[in-house]
PDB file of C-alpha atoms in Angstrom:
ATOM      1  CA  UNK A   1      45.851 -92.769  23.094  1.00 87.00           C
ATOM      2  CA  UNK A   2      47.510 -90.954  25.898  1.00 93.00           C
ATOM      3  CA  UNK A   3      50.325 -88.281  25.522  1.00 95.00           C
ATOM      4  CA  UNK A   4      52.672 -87.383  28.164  1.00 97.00           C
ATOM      5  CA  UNK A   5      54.729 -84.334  28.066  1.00 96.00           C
ATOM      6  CA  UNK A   6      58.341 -83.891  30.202  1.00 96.00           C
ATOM      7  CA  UNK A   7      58.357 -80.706  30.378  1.00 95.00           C
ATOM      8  CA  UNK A   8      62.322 -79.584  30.743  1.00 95.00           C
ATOM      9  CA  UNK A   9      61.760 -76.009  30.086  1.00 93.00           C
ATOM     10  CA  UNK A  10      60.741 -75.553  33.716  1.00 95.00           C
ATOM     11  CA  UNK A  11      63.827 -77.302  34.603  1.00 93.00           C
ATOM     12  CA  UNK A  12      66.510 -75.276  36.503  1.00 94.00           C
ATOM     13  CA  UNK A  13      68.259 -72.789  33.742  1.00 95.00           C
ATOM     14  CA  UNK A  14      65.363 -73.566  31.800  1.00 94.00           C
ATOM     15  CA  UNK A  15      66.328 -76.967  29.624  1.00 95.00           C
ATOM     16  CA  UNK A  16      67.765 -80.510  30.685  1.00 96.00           C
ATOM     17  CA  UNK A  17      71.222 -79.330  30.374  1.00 97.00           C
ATOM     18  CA  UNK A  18      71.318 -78.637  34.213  1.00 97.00           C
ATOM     19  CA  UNK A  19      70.775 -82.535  34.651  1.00 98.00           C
ATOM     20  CA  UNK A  20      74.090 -83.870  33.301  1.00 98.00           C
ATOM     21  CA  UNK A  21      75.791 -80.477  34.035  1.00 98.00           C
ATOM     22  CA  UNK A  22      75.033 -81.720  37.640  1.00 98.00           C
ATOM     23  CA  UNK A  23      75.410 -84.903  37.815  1.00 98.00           C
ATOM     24  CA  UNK A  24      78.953 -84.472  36.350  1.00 98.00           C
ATOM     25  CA  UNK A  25      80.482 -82.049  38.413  1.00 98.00           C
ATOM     26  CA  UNK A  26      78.985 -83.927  41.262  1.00 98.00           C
ATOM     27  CA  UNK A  27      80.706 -87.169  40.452  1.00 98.00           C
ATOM     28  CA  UNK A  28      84.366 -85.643  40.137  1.00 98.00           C
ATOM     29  CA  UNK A  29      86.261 -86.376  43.284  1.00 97.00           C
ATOM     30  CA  UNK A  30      86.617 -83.874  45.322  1.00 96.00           C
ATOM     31  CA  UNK A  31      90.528 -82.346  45.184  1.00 96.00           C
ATOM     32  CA  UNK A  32      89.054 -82.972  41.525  1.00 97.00           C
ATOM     33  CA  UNK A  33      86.074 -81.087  41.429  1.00 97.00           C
ATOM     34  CA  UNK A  34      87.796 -77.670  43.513  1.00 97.00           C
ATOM     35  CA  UNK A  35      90.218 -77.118  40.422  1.00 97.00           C
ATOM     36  CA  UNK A  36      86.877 -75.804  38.715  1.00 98.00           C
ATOM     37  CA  UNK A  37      85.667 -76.869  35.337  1.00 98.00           C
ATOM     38  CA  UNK A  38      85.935 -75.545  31.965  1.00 98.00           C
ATOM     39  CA  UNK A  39      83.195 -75.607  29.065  1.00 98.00           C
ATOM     40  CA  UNK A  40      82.225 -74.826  25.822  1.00 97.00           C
ATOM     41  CA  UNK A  41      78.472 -73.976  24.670  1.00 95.00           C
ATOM     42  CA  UNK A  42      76.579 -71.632  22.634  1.00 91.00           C
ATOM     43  CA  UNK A  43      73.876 -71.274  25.782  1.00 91.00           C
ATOM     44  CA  UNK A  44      71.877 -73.823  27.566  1.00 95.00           C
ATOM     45  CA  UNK A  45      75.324 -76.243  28.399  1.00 97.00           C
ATOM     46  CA  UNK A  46      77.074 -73.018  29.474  1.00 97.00           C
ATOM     47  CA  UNK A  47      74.229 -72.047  31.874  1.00 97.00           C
ATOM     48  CA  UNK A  48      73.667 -74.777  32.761  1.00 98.00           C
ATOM     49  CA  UNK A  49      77.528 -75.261  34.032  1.00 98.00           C
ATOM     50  CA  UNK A  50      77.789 -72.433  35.588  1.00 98.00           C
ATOM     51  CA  UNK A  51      74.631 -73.077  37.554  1.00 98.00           C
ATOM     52  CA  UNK A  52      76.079 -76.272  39.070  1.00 98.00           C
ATOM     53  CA  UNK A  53      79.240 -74.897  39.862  1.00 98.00           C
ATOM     54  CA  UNK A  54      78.154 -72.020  41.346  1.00 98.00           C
ATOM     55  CA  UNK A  55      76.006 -74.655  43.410  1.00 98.00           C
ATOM     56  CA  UNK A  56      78.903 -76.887  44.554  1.00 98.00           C
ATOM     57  CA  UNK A  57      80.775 -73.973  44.914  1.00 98.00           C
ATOM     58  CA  UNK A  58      83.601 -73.860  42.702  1.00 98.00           C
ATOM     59  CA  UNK A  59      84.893 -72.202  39.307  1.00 98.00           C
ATOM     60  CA  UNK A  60      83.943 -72.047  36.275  1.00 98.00           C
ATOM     61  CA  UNK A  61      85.415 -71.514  33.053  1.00 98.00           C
ATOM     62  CA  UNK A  62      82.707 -71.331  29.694  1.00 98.00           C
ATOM     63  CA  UNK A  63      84.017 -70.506  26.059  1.00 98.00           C
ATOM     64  CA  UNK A  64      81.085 -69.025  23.889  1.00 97.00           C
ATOM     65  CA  UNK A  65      80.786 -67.395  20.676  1.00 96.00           C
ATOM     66  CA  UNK A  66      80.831 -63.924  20.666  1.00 96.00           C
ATOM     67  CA  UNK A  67      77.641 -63.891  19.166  1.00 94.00           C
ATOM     68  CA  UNK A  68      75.677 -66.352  21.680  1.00 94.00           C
ATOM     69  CA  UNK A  69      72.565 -64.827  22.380  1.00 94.00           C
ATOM     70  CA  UNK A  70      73.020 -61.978  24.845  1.00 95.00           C
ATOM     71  CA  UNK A  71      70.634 -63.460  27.215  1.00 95.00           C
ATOM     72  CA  UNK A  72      72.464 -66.619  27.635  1.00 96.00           C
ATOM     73  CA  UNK A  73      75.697 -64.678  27.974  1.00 97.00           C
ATOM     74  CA  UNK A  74      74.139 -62.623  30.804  1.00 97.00           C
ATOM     75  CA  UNK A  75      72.859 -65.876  32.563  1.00 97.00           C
ATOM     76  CA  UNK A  76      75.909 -67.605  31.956  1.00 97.00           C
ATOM     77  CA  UNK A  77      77.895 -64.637  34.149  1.00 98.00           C
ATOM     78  CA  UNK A  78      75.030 -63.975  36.181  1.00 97.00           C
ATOM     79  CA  UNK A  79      75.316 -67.451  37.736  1.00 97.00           C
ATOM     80  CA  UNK A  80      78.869 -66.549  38.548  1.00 97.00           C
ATOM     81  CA  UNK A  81      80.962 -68.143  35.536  1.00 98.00           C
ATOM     82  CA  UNK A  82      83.778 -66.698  33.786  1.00 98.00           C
ATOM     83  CA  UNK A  83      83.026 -66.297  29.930  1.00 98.00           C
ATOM     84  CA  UNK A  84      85.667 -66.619  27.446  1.00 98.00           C
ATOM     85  CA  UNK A  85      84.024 -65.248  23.735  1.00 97.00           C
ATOM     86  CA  UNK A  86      85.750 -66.133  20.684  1.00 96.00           C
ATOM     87  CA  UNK A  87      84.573 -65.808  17.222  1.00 94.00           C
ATOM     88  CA  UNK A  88      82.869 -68.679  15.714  1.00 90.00           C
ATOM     89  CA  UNK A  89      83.852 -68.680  11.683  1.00 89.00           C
ATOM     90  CA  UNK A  90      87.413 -68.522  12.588  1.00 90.00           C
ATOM     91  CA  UNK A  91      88.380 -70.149  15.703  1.00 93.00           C
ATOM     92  CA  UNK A  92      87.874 -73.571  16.932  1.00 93.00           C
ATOM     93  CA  UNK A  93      85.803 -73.520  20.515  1.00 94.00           C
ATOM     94  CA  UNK A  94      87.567 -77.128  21.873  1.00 93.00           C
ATOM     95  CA  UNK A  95      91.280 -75.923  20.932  1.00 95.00           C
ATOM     96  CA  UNK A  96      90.430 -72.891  23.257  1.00 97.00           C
ATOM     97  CA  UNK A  97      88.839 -74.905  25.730  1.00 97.00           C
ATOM     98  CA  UNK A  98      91.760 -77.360  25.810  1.00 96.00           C
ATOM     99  CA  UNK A  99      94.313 -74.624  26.613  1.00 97.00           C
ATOM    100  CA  UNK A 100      92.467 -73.500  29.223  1.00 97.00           C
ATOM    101  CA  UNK A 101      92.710 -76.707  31.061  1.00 97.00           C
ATOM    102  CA  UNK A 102      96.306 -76.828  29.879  1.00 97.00           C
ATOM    103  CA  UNK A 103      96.742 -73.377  31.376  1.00 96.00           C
ATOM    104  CA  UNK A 104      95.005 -73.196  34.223  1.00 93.00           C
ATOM    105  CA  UNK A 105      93.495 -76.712  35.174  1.00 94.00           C
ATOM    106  CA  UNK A 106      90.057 -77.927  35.876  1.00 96.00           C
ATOM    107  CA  UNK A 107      88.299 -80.269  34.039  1.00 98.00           C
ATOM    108  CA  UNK A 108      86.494 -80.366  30.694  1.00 98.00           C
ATOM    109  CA  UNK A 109      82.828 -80.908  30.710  1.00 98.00           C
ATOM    110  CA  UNK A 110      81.624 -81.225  26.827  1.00 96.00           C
ATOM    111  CA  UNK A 111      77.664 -80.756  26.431  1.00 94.00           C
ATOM    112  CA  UNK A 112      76.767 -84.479  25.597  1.00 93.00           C
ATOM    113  CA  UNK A 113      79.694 -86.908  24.949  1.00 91.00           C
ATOM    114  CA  UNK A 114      80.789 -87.262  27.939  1.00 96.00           C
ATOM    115  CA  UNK A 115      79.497 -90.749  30.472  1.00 97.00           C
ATOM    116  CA  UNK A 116      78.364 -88.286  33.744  1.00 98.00           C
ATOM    117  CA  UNK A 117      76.460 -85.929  31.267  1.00 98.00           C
ATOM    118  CA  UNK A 118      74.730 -88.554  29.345  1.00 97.00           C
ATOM    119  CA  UNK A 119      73.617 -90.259  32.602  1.00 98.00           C
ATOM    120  CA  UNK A 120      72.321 -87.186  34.306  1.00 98.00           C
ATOM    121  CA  UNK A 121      70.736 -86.036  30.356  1.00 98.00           C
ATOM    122  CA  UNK A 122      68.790 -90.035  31.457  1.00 97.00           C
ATOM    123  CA  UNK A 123      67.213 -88.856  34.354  1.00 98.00           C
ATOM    124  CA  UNK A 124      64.311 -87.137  32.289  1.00 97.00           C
ATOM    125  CA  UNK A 125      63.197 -90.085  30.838  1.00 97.00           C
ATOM    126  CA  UNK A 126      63.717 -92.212  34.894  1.00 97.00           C
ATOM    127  CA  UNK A 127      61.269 -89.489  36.354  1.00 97.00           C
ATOM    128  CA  UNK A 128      58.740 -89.521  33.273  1.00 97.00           C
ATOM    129  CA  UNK A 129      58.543 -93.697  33.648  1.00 97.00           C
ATOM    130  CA  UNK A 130      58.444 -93.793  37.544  1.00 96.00           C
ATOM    131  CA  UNK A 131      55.574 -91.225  36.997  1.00 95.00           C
ATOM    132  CA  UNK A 132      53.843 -92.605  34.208  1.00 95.00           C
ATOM    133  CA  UNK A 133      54.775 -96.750  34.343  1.00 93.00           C
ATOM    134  CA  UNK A 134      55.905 -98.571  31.012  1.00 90.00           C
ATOM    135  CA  UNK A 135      55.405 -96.674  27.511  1.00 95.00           C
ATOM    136  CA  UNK A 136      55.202 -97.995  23.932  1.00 97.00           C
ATOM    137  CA  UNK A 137      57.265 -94.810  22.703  1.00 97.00           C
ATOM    138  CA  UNK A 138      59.819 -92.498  23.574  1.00 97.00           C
ATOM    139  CA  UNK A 139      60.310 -89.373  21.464  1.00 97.00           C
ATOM    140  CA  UNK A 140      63.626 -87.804  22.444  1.00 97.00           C
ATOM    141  CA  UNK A 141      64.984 -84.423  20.331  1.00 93.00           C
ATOM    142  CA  UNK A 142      68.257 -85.160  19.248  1.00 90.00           C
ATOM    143  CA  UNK A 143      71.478 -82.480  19.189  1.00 85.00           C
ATOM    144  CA  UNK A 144      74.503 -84.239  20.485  1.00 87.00           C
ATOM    145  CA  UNK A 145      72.607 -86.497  21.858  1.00 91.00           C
ATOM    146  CA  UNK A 146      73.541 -86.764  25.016  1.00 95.00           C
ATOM    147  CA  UNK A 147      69.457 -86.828  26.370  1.00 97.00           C
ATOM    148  CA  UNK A 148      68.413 -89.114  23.551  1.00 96.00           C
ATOM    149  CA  UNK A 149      71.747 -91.627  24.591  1.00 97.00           C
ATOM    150  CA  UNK A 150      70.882 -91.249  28.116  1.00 97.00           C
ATOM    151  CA  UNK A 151      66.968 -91.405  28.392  1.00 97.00           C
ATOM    152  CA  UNK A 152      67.677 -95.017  25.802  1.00 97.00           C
ATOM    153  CA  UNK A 153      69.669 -96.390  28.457  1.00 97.00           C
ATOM    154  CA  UNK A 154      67.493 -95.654  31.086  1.00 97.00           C
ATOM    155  CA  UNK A 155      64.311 -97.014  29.015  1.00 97.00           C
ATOM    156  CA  UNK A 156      66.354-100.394  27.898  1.00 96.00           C
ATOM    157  CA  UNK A 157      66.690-101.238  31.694  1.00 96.00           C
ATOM    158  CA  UNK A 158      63.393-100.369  33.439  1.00 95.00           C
ATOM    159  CA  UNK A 159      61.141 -99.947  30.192  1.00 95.00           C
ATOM    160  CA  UNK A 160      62.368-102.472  27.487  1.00 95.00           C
ATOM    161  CA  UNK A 161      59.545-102.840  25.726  1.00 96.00           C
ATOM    162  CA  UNK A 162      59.801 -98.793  25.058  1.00 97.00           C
ATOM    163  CA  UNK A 163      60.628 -97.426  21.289  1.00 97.00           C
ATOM    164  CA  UNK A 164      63.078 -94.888  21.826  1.00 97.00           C
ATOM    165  CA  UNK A 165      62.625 -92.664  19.070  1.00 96.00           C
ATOM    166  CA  UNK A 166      65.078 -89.657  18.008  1.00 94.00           C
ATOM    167  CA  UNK A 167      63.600 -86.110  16.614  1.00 92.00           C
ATOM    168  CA  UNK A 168      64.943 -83.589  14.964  1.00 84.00           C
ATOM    169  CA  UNK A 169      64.055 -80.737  12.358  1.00 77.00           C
ATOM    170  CA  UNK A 170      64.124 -82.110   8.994  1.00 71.00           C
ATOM    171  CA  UNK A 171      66.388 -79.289   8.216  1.00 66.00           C
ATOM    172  CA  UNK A 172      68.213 -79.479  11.090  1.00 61.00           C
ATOM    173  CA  UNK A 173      70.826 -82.182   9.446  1.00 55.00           C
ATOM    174  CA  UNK A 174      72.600 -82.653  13.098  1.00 52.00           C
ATOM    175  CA  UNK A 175      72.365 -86.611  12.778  1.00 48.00           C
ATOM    176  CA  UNK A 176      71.509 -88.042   9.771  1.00 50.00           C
ATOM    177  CA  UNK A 177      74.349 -87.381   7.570  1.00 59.00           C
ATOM    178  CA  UNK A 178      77.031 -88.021  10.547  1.00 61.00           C
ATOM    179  CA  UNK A 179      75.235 -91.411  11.282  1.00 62.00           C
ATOM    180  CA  UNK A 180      74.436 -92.663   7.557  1.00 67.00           C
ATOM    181  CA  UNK A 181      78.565 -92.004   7.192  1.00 69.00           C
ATOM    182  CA  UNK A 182      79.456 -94.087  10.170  1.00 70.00           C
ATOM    183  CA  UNK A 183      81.193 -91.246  11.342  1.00 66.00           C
ATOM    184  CA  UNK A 184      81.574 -88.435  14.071  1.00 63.00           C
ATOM    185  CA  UNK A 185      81.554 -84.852  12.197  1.00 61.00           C
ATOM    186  CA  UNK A 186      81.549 -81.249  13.362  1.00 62.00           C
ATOM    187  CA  UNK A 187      78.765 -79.124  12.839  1.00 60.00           C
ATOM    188  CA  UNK A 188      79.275 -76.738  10.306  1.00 58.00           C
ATOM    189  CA  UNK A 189      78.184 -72.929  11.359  1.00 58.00           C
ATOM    190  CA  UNK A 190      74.501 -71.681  10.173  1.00 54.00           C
ATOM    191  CA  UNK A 191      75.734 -69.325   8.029  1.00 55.00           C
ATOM    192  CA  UNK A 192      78.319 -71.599   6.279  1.00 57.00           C
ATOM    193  CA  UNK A 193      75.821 -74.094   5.112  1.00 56.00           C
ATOM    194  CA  UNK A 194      73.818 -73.604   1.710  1.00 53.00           C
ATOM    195  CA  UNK A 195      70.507 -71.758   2.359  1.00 51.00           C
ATOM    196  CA  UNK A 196      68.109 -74.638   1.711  1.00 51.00           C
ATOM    197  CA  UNK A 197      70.257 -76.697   5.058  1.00 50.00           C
ATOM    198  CA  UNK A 198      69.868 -73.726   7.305  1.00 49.00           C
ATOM    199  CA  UNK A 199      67.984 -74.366  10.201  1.00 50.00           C
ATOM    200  CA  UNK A 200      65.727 -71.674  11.774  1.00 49.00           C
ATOM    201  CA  UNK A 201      68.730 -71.909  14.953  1.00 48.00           C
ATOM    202  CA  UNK A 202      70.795 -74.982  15.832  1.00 45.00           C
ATOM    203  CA  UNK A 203      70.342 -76.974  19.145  1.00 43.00           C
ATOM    204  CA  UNK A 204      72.380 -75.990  21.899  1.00 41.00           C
TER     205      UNK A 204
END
């Protein structure tokens, strides 16, 4: 048996997030793309964000929780972005997000349901099957799943033969209930949910 490993914490910012981040604010149009962008993230989509935009040169616009890990705050500003905190158990992260667009423009890039950030998320998964050939199994994590979404699209066209399989912690809780509902549900804060649920830290 052979194991290969994609290693995306040496990516840029230090996860994939910098991949759809990227390829998103990359594929606005241009008069589109100088009106800045505006996010929402708890870390690794907000660093990622600002990364890019400070790259193509534009604005950026990230609403985090007050209590986002000071690291990723500092990284977030560090790369240039304004940070908007708010306070996670009381306010609502996409109604804030929203009227900042409404207020002051730009464009809202979520961290995985959006097209452009599920097809840059894919790219992993094209560069670990150019490099490797055909596979009998992918094992994607799964959060949003924006990586796992893009890196099955990428394996159904040039790897069909490929199992793409989704992770997660077993008491991480991100996917199965949503999917055995048939719905799309909103991730309930750690400290909300009942002890035995709790996650050591949500995906970001």
């Amino acid at each position: 048996m052979e194991l290969f490993f994609k290693a995306e914490n040496f990516q840029r910012v230090g996860a994939f997030k910098f991949r759809g981040a990227t390829n998103a604010i990359l594929a606005l149009p241009e008069a589109t793309r100088q009106k800045g962008i505006v996010a929402f993230s708890s870390g690794n989509h907000a660093q990622a964000i600002a990364c890019a935009a400070r790259d193509a040169g534009i604005s950026a616009v990230i609403v985090m929780p007050e209590d986002a890990p000071a690291m990723k705050l500092a990284a977030t500003r560090g790369y240039g972005a304004e940070v908007v905190t708010y306070d996670r158990y009381s306010q609502d992260r996409e109604e804030i997000a929203a009227r900042l667009v409404a207020q002051r423009g730009g464009t809202l890039l979520p961290s995985f349901n959006h097209p452009d950030i599920i097809a840059g998320q894919g790219t992993a998964a094209l560069e670990l099957l150019e490099e490797t050939g055909p596979l009998d199994a992918l094992f994607v994590p799964v959060g949003g799943g924006g990586l796992v979404s893009g890196c099955a699209l990428v394996a159904n066209k040039i790897a069909p033969d490929c199992a793409v399989i989704g992770v997660e912690p077993a008491a991480g809780m991100m996917r199965d209930n949503p999917l055995q509902q048939g719905i799309l549900s909103k991730l309930l804060p750690r400290a909300q949910l009942p002890m035995e649920r709790r996650p050591p830290a949500w995906g970001i």
